[in-house]
XYZ file of C-alpha atoms in Angstrom:
628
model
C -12.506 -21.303 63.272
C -9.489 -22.282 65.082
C -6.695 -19.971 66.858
C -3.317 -21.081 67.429
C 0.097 -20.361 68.267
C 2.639 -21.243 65.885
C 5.009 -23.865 67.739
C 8.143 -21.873 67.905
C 10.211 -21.574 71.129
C 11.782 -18.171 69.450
C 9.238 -15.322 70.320
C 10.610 -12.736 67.887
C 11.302 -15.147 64.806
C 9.692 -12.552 62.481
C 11.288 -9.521 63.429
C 14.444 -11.640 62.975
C 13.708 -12.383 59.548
C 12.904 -8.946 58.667
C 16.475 -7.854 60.017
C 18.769 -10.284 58.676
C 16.719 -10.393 55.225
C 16.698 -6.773 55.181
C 19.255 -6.146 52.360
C 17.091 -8.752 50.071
C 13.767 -7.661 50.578
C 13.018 -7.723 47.360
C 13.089 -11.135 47.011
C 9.735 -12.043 48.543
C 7.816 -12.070 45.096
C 10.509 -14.080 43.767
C 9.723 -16.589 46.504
C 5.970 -16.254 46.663
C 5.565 -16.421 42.842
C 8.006 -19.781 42.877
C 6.005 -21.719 45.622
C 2.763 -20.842 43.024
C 4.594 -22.182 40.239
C 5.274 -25.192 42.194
C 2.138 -25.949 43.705
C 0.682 -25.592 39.810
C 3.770 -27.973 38.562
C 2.797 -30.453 40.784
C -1.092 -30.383 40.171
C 0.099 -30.992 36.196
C 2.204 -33.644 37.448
C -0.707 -35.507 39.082
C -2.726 -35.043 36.648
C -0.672 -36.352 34.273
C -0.663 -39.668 36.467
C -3.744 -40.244 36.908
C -3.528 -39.041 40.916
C -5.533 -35.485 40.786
C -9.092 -36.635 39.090
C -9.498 -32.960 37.549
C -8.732 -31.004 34.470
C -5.493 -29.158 34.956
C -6.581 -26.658 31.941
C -4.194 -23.799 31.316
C -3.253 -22.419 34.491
C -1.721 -19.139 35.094
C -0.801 -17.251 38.046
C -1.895 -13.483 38.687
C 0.238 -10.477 40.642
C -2.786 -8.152 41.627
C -1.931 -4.207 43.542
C -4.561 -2.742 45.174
C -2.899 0.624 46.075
C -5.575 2.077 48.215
C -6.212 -0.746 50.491
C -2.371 -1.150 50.444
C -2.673 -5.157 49.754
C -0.573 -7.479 47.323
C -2.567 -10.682 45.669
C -0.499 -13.557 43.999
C -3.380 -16.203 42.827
C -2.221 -19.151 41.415
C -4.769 -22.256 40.300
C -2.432 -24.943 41.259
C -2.976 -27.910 43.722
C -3.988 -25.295 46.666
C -4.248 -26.951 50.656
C -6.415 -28.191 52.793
C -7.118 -26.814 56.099
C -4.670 -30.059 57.949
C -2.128 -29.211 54.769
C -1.732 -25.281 55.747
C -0.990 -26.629 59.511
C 1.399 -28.642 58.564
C 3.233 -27.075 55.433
C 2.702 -23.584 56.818
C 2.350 -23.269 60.796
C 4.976 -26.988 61.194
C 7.581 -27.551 58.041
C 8.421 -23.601 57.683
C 8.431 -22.720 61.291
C 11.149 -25.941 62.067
C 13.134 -24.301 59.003
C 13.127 -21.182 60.255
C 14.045 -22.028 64.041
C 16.820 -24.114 62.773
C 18.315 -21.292 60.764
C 18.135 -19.513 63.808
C 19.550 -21.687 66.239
C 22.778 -22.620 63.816
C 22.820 -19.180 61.950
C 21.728 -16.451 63.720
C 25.170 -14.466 63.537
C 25.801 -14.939 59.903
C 22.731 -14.643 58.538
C 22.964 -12.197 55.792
C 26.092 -14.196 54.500
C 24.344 -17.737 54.047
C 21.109 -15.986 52.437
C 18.742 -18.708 53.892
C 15.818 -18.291 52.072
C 14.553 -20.624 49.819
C 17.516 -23.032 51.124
C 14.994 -23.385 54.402
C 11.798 -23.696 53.678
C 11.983 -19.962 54.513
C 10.626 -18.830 51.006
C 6.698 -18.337 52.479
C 7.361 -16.146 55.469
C 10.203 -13.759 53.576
C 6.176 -12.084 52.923
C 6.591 -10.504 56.352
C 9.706 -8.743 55.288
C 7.147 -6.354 53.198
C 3.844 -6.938 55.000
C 2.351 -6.564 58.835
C -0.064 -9.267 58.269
C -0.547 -12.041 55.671
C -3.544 -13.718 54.403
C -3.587 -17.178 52.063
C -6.957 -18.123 50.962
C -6.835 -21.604 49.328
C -8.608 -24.816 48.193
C -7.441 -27.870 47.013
C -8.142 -29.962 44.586
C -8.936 -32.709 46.771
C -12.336 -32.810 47.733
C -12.128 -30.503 50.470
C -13.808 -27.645 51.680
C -11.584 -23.761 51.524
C -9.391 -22.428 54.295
C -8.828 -19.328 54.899
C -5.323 -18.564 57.299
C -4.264 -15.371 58.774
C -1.053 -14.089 60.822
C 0.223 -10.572 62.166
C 3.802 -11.460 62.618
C 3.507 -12.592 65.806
C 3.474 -16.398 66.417
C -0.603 -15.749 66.457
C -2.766 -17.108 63.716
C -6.117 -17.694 62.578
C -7.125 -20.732 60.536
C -10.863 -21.100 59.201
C -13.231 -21.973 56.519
C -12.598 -20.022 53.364
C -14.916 -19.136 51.039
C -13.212 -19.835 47.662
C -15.210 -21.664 45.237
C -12.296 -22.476 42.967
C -9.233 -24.576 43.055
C -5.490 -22.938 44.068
C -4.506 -20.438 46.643
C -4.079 -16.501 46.681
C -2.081 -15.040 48.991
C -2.848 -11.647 50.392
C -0.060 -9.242 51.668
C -1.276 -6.056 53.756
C 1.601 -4.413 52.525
C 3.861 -2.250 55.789
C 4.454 1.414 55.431
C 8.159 1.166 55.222
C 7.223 -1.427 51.814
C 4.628 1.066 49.978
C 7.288 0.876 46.628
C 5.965 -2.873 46.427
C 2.242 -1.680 45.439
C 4.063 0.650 42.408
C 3.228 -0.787 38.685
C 6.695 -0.118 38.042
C 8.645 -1.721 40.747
C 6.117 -4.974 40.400
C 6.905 -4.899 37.032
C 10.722 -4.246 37.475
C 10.758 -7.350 39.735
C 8.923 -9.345 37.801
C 11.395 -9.337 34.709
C 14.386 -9.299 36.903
C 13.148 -12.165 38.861
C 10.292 -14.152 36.745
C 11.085 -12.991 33.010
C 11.320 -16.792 31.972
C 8.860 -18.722 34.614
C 7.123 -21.854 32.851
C 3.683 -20.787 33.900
C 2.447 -17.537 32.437
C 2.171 -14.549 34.562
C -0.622 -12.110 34.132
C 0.317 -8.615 35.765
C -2.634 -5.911 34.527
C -3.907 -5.577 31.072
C -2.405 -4.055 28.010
C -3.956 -2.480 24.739
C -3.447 -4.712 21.542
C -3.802 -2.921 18.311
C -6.144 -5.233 15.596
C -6.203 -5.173 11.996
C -8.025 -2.666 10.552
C -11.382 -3.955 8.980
C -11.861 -4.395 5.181
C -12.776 -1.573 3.281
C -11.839 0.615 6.094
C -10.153 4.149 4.917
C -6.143 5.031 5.231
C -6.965 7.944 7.908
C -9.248 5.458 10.168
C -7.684 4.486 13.283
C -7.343 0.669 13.800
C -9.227 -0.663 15.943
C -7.870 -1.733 19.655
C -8.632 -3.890 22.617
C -7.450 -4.751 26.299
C -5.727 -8.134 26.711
C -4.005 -9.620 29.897
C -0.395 -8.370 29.905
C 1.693 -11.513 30.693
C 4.917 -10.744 31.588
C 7.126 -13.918 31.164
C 8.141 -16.533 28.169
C 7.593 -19.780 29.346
C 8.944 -21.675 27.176
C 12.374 -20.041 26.927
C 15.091 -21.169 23.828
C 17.363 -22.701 26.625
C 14.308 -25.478 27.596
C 13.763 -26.544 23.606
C 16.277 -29.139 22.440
C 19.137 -27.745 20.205
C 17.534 -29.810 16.883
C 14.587 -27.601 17.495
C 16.258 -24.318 16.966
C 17.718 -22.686 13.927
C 20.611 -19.878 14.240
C 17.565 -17.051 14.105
C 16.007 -18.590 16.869
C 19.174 -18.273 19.721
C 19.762 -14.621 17.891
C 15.735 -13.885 18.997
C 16.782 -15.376 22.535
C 20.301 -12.981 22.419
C 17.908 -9.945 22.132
C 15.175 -11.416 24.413
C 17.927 -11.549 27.778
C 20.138 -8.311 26.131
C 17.436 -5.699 25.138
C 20.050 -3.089 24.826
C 22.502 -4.820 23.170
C 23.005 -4.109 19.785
C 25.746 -6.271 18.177
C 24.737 -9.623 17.239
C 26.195 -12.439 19.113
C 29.506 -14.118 17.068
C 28.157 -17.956 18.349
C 26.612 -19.771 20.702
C 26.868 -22.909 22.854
C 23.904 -25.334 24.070
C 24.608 -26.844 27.198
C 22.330 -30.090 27.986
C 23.006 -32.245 30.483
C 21.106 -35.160 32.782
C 24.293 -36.887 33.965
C 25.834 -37.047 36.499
C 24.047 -33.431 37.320
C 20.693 -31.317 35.597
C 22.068 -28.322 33.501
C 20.835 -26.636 30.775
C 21.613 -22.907 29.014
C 23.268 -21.253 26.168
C 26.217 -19.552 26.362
C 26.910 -16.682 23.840
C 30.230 -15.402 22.582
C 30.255 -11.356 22.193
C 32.379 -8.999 20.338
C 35.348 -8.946 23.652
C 37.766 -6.127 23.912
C 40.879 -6.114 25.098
C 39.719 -4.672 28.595
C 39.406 -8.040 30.832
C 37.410 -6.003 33.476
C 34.501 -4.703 31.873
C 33.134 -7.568 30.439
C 31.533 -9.324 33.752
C 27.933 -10.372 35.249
C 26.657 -10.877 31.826
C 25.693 -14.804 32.122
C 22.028 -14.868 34.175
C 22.099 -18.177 36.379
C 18.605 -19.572 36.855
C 17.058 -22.375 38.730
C 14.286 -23.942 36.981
C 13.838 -20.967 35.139
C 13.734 -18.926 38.325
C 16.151 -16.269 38.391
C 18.788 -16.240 40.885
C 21.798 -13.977 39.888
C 24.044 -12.777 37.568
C 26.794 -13.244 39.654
C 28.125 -16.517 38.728
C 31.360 -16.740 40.198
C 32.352 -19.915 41.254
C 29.947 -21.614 39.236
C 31.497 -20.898 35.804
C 35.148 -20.756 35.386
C 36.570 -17.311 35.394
C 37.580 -17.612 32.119
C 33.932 -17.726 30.757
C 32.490 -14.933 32.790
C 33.034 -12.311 30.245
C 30.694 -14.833 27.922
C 26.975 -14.002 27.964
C 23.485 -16.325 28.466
C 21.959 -17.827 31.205
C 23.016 -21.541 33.023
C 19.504 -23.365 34.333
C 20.663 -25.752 37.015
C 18.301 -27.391 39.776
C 21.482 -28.674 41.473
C 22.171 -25.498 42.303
C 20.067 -24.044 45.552
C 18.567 -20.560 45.549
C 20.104 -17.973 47.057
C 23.041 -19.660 48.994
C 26.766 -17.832 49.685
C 29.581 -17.724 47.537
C 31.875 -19.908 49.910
C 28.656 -22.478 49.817
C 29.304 -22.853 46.152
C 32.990 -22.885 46.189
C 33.029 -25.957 48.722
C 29.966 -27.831 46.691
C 30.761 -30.894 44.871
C 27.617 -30.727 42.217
C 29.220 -26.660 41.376
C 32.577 -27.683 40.521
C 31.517 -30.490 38.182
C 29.150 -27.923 36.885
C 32.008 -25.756 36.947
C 34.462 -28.536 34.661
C 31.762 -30.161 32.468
C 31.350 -25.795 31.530
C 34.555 -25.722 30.507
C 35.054 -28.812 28.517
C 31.615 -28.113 26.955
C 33.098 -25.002 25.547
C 36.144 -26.273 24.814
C 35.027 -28.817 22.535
C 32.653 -26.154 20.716
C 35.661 -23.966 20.205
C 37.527 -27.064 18.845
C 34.651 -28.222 16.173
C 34.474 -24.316 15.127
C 37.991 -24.342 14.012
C 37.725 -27.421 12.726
C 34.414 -27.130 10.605
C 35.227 -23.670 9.603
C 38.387 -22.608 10.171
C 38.448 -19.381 7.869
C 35.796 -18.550 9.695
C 36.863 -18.991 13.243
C 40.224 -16.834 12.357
C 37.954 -14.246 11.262
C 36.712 -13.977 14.864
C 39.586 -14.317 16.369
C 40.383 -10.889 17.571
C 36.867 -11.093 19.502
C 37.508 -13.778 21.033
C 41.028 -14.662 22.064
C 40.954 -12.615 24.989
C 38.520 -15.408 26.427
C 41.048 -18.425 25.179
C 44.130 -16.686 26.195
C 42.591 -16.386 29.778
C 41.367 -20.105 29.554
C 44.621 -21.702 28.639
C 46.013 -19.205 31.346
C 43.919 -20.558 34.410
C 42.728 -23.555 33.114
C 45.137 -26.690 32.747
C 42.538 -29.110 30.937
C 41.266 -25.952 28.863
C 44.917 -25.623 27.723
C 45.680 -28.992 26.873
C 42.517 -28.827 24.523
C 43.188 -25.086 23.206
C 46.763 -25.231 22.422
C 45.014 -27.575 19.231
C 43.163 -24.800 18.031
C 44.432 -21.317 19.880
C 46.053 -19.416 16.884
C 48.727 -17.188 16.643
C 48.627 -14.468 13.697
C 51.298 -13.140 11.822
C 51.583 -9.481 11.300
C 50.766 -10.371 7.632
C 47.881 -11.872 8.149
C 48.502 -15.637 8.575
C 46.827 -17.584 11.131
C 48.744 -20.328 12.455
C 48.491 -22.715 15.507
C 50.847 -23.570 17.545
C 52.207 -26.861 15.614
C 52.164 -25.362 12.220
C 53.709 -22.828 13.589
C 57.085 -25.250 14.636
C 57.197 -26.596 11.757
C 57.627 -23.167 9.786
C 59.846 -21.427 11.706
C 62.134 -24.470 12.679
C 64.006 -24.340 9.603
C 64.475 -20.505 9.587
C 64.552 -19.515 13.355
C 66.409 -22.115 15.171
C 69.896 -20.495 16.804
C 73.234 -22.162 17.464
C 71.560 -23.417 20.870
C 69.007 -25.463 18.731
C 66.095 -23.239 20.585
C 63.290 -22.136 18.224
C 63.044 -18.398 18.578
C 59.493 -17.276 18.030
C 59.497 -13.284 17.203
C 56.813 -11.196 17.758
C 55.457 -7.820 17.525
C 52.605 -5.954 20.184
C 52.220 -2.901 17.852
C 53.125 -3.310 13.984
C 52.564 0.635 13.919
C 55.546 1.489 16.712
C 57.933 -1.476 16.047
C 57.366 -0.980 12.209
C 61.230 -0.916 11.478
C 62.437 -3.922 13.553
C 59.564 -5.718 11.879
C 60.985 -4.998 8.463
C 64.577 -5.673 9.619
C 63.275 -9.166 10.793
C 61.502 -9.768 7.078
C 64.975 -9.207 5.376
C 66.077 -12.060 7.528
C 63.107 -13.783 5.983
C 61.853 -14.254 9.548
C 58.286 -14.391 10.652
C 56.424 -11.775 12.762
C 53.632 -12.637 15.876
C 51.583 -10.155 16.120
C 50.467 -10.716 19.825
C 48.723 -7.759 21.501
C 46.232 -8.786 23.838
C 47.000 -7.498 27.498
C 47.990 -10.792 29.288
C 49.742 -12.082 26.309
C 53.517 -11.551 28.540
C 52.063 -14.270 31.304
C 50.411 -16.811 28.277
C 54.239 -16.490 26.497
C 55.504 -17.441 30.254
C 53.148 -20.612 30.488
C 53.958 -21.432 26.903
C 58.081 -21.478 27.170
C 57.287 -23.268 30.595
C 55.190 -26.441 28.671
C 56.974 -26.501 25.351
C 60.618 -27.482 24.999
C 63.382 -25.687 23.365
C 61.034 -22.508 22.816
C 61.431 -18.859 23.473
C 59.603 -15.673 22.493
C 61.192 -12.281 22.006
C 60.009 -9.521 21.060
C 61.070 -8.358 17.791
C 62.843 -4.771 19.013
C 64.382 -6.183 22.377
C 67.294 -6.970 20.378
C 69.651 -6.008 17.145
C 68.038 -8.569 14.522
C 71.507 -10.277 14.597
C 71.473 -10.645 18.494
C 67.784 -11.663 18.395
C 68.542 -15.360 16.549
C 72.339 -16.125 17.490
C 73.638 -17.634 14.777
C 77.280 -18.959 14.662
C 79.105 -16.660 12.417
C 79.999 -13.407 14.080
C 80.654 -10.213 11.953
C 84.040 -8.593 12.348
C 84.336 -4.996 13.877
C 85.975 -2.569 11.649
C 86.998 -1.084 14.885
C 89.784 -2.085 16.766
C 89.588 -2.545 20.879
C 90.979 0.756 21.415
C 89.049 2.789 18.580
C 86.252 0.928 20.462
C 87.003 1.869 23.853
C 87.383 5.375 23.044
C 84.404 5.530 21.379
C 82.009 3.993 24.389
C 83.861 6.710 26.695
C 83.256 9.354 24.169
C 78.905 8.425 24.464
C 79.070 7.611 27.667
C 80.167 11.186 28.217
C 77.510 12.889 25.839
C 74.146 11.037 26.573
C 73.006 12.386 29.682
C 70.457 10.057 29.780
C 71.740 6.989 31.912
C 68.898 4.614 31.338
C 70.759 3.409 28.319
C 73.008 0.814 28.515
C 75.774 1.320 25.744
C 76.357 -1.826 24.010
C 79.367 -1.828 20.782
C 78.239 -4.230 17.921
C 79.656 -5.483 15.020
C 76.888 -5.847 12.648
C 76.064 -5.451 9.122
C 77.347 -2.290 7.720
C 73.305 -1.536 6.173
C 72.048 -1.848 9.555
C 70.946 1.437 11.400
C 74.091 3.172 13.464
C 71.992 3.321 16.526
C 69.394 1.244 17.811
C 67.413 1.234 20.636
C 66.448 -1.945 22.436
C 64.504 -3.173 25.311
C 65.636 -6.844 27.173
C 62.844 -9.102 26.835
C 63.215 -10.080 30.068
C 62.786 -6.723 32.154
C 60.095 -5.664 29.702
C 57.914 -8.696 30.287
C 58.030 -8.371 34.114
C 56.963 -5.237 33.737
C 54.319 -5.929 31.299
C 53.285 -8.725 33.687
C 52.767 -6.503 36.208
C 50.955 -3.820 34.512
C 48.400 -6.887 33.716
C 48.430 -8.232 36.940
C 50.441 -11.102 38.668
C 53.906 -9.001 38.149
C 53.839 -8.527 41.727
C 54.664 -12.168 42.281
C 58.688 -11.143 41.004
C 58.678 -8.616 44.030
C 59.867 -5.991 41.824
C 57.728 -2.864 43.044
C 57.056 -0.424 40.238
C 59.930 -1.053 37.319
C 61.906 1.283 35.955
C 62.106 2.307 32.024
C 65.409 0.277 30.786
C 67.214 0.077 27.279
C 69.938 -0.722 25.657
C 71.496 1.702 22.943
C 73.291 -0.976 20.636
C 75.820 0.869 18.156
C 76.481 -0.384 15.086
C 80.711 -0.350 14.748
C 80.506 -0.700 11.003
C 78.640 1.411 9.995
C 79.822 4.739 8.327
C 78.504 6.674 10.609
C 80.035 5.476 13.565
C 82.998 5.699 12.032
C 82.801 9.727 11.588
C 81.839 9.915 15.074
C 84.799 8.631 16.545
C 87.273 10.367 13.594
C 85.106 13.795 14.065
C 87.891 16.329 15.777
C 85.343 18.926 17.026
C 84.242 18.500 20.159
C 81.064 20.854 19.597
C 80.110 18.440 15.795
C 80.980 15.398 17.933
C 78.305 16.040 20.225
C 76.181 17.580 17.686
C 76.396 13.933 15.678
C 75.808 11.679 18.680
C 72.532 13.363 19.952
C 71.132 13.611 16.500
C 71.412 9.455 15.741
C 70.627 8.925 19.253
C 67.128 11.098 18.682
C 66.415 9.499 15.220
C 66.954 6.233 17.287
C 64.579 7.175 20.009
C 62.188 8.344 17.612
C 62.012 4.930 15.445
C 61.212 3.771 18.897
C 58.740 6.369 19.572
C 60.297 7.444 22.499
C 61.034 11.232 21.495
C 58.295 13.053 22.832
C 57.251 16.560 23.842
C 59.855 19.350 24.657
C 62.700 17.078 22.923
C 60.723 16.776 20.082
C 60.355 20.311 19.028
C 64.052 20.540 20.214
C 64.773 17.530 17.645
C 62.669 19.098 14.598
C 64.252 22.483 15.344
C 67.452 20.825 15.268
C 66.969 19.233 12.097
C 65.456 21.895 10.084
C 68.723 24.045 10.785
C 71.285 21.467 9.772
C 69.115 21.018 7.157
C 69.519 24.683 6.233
C-alpha cells in the first residue's frame, strides 16, 4: 500500500470546489456517469482495433444506493486503470486542472462553470461526499487497485481486490447530500441528465408483467418477474440516419423528450453534419401562438448524448428557440458560460449552418407541398416573421416562401402578391399600396369598403407584424402598407381624380367650427372630405404612422422612436356630400344640431369599436328614444 499527498500547492482545493460548485451540485452523477461511459467507449474502441485482446461483450454501467451505509456505487465494465494509471489520471492530470482553474479563475468561478471543461469532472464527487473510493482493474494484464481520499490532499492507493474488469466508484455520501441516496432524486437525475446515454444504465429492478400461460383462466393473474430497470435509450432517433426513420418514428422520439405534451408535432428537421463541425439533432416545429415569450427552453442541447441544458441561447438563433428537440454537438464543451459561447467560433457556425438548415427545410415544404404548408401557416409564422426580422440571410431565403394571407383566404407570397395588386393598387405616386387588416371582426366595414374598390385585404395579425411591415417597406422599392381603417378608402390609394365638395369654403368652414364646438372629445382631428356621396358621413380613422409606433412599442423595440407611452389619436373624416352632412349644417336648432352630430359621431365610434361602457348605455338609450 502506498500513501501520498496529492501534488497541489493549494491546501484547501476541495473545499474550494465545493463552494464555487455549490449551485451545481447536482451535476456530479452527470460527470461520474460520463467518465464511465467513456472509459467503456474507449475499451469498444480498442477492441474494435485489435489493441484490447478481450471480449468487450455488452457492457453496462450500474447506479447502486445503499441508504444505510450512506454510500453511492457507479460500476462501469469499461477499460478500468492500473495502479501507475490512477496516479497519473487521478492524483496528476485532474489535480493540474483543478489548480489551474484556481490560479486563473478563482473569482469567477461560478460564471465559467469549470467542470468538465478541466478535467474537473472526477473530483465534482466531493461536492456530495466526505470521502471517495474507486476500486478498478484494467483490462491490461494488471493486478486491481484500490484508491481512497478524504478531501484533503491525503490518499491511499493499494491492491484491490476486484476480480473483474472496469472500475466502481464509491461515494460516502456527506450529511448535507443525504437527497443523493433517495430513489427518486437518483432517478430524477438520471433522466434529466443521462435519459439518452449510449451505454445502458441499470438503476434497481422493475416488475415485468408476462403472458399469461395457455389454457390459463380469464380471472388468473398473469404471471410477473423482476428485470433490471434501465433507465436510458441508447440509441436515440437523433443518432440513426434520416433514411432509417419513417414519420412514426420522429413522432415516437416527439413523445419520448415531451412526455406531457399532447399535440403532435406539425414537422421536423434532421440536422447531420461532419463538416466543417460534428452536429447532429432534430428540430421539431409545434403548434406556436401568438405569445413570443412563452414558447422558450424547449430544444435540449446534448453533448454526445450527454445532457447539458436546455438553455440554448447563443447556440441557436433566437428565432428558433421557440422550436423544440435536442442539438448533439461534441464541439460544444460541457458546462461552459454563456459569454464563452457567444465569443466561440465553432457556436456561431453552429449557430448559421442552424439557420440555413431550417431555412432550406421551410423552402422544400412550400415547395413540395404548398397547400399543405399554408395550412400550417398560422402555427408557424410567428417563428418566420421573427427569422426574417433578426436574421438577414434567413430573410433573403424566406421572403421566397413567407406568405401573406388574404382575409379571404388566399395565400400569397410576396411576388405574387406584386403582381396582383400592381394593376389595382398602384396610386398617382406609382407606389404599390398593400392594405391590410389585424382583426377582420373590428375593421369589418373598412374591409368591405376596400372590396367595392375591388381591392385586396392582408390579413396580418401576428404581434410583431408593425416592425416586419417596417423591414419590408425598408428592402422593397416603391412599397407601403396601410392599414385598411387608417384612412377614408379614397385617401387610402390616391388616385388622380378628386371628387368635388357639394359644399362651398364657407358652408365648410362653418361647419368644422360648428363640430369643433360639439365634440368634447379633442383626440379627434376634424378632417372635411369630399367623397362619394354612398360613403358613411363620419368615419373614424387612425394614421398609420402613429398607430404603428405605438404598436411597435407595445411589441417591443418602440422605444427606439423615444416616444414614451403614446397617446390614443384619430382622425374624424366627414364626408361633405353626403346627405347627412348636409342637414347638419342646414339644421336651425341648436339643441337637434347637437343631438345629430353626437349620434353619427357614436355610430362612427362604434363601427370602430370604440364606444364602450357608460357611453354605450348612454348611446343605446339614446337611440331607443329617437327611435320612439
Amino acid at each position: 500500500m502506498s500513501k501520498g499527498k496529492i501534488n497541489v500547492s493549494v491546501e484547501n482545493i476541495f473545499p474550494l470546489i465545493k463552494k464555487f460548485l455549490y449551485s451545481d451540485h447536482e451535476i456530479f452523477l452527470r460527470e461520474l456517469i460520463s467518465n464511465a461511459t467513456d472509459a467503456t467507449l474507449k475499451l469498444k474502441h480498442l477492441t474494435s482495433i485489435g489493441e484490447a485482446k478481450v471480449e468487450y461483450g455488452n457492457p453496462r454501467i450500474e447506479i447502486k444506493a445503499d441508504k444505510e451505509g450512506k454510500k453511492l456505487h457507479i460500476i462501469d465494465q469499461g477499460l478500468g486503470m492500473t495502479a501507475e494509471e490512477v496516479e497519473k489520471y487521478i492524483n496528476q492530470v485532474a489535480f493540474s486542472g483543478a489548480e489551474e482553474f484556481l490560479n486563473k479563475y478563482e473569482d469567477g468561478a461560478k460564471d465559467t462553470g469549470i467542470i468538465g471543461h478541466f478535467g474537473l469532472g472526477f473530483y465534482s464527487a466531493f461536492m456530495v461526499a466526505d470521502k471517495v473510493e474507486i476500486i478498478t482493474k484494467s483490462f491490461k494484464d494488471a493486478p486491481a487497485a484500490h484508491w481512497s481520499c478524504d478531501g484533503s490532499p491525503n490518499f491511499t492507493l493499494e491492491e484491490g481486490k476486484k476480480e473483474d474488469r472496469g472500475t466502481e466508484i464509491i461515494l460516502h455520501i456527506a450529511d448535507d447530500s443525504t437527497e443523493f441516496l433517495e430513489d427518486s432524486r437518483i432517478t430524477e437525475l438520471l433522466n434529466k441528465y443521462n435519459k439518452f446515454m449510449p451505454i445502458p444504465i441499470k438503476f434497481g429492478t422493475k416488475t415485468e408483467t408476462l403472458p399469461k400461460p395457455e389454457g390459463a383462466k380469464e380471472e388468473d393473474e398473469a404471471p410477473t418477474q423482476e428485470v433490471d430497470n434501465i433507465i436510458n435509450n441508447p440509441n436515440p432517433a437523433w443518432t440513426k440516419q434520416p433514411a432509417d426513420l419513417k414519420e412514426e418514428d420522429y413522432k415516437g422520439f416527439y413523445r419520448e423528450l415531451y412526455p406531457m405534451q399532447f399535440e403532435e408535432p406539425l414537422f421536423n428537421i434532421h440536422l447531420n453534419v461532419d463538416y466543417p463541425f460534428n452536429l447532429t439533432g432534430i428540430l421539431y416545429f409545434p403548434k406556436l401562438t401568438n405569445d413570443l415569450n412563452t414558447q422558450k427552453d424547449r430544444i435540449q442541447l446534448y453533448q454526445n448524448q450527454v445532457f447539458v441544458t436546455d438553455n440554448v441561447e447563443g447556440i441557436v438563433p433566437e428565432f428558433l428557440t421557440m422550436l423544440r428537440g435536442v442539438i448533439d454537438s461534441p464541439d460544444i464543451p460541457l458546462n461552459v458560460s454563456r459569454s464563452y459561447l457567444q465569443a466561440d467560433g465553432a457556436v456561431k457556425k453552429i449557430s448559421s449552418y442552424i439557420t440555413r438548415k431550417v431555412a432550406d427545410k421551410l423552402s422544400s415544404l412550400f415547395k413540395n407541398s404548398r397547400e399543405d404548408f399554408e395550412a400550417k401557416w398560422n402555427d408557424i409564422k410567428i417563428v418566420i416573421e421573427y427569422g426574417m426580422l433578426s436574421e438577414d440571410k434567413f430573410f433573403e431565403k424566406a421572403d421566397k416562401f413567407a406568405l401573406y394571407p388574404t382575409v379571404d383566404g388566399s395565400f400569397y407570397t410576396f411576388e405574387e402578391l406584386q403582381e396582383k395588386l400592381k394593376g389595382n393598387q398602384t396610386d398617382k405616386d406609382d407606389k404599390l399600396v398593400i392594405l391590410y387588416a389585424s382583426d377582420k371582426e373590428a375593421q369589418h366595414s373598412y374591409i368591405e369598403a376596400a372590396k367595392t374598390k375591388g381591392y385586396e385585404v392582408l390579413l396580418m395579425d401576428s404581434p410583431i407584424i408593425a416592425h416586419l411591415m417596417q423591414k419590408l417597406e425598408g428592402s422593397k422599392e416603391n412599397i407601403s402598407f396601410t392599414r385598411v381603417d387608417a384612412d377614408h378608402i379614397d385617401n387610402l390609394i390616391k388616385k388622380e381624380e378628386n371628387q368635388i365638395s357639394k359644399l362651398s369654403d364657407e358652408e365648410k368652414e362653418t361647419l368644422k367650427t360648428e363640430l369643433e364646438k360639439t365634440i368634447e372629445n379633442k383626440s379627434y382631428t376634424i378632417q372635411l372630405e369630399a367623397m362619394d356621396s354612398s360613403a358613411s358621413p363620419f368615419i373614424i380613422t387612425e394614421p398609420e404612422f402613429m398607430r404603428r409606433m405605438k404598436e411597435m412599442q407595445q411589441s417591443g423595440g418602440g422605444g427606439m422612436f423615444g416616444m414614451g407611452n403614446m397617446p390614443e389619436m384619430y382622425n374624424l373624416v366627414v364626408n361633405t356630400n353626403h346627405e347627412l352632412v348636409g342637414e347638419i349644417l342646414n339644421t336651425k336648432t341648436a339643441k337637434k344640431k347637437e343631438r345629430l352630430i353626437n349620434q353619427s359621431l357614436d355610430l362612427a365610434r362604434l363601427s370602430k369599436g370604440l364606444l364602450k361602457g357608460a357611453e354605450l348605455t348612454e348611446f343605446i338609450k339614446r337611440s331607443y328614444d329617437m327611435v320612439k
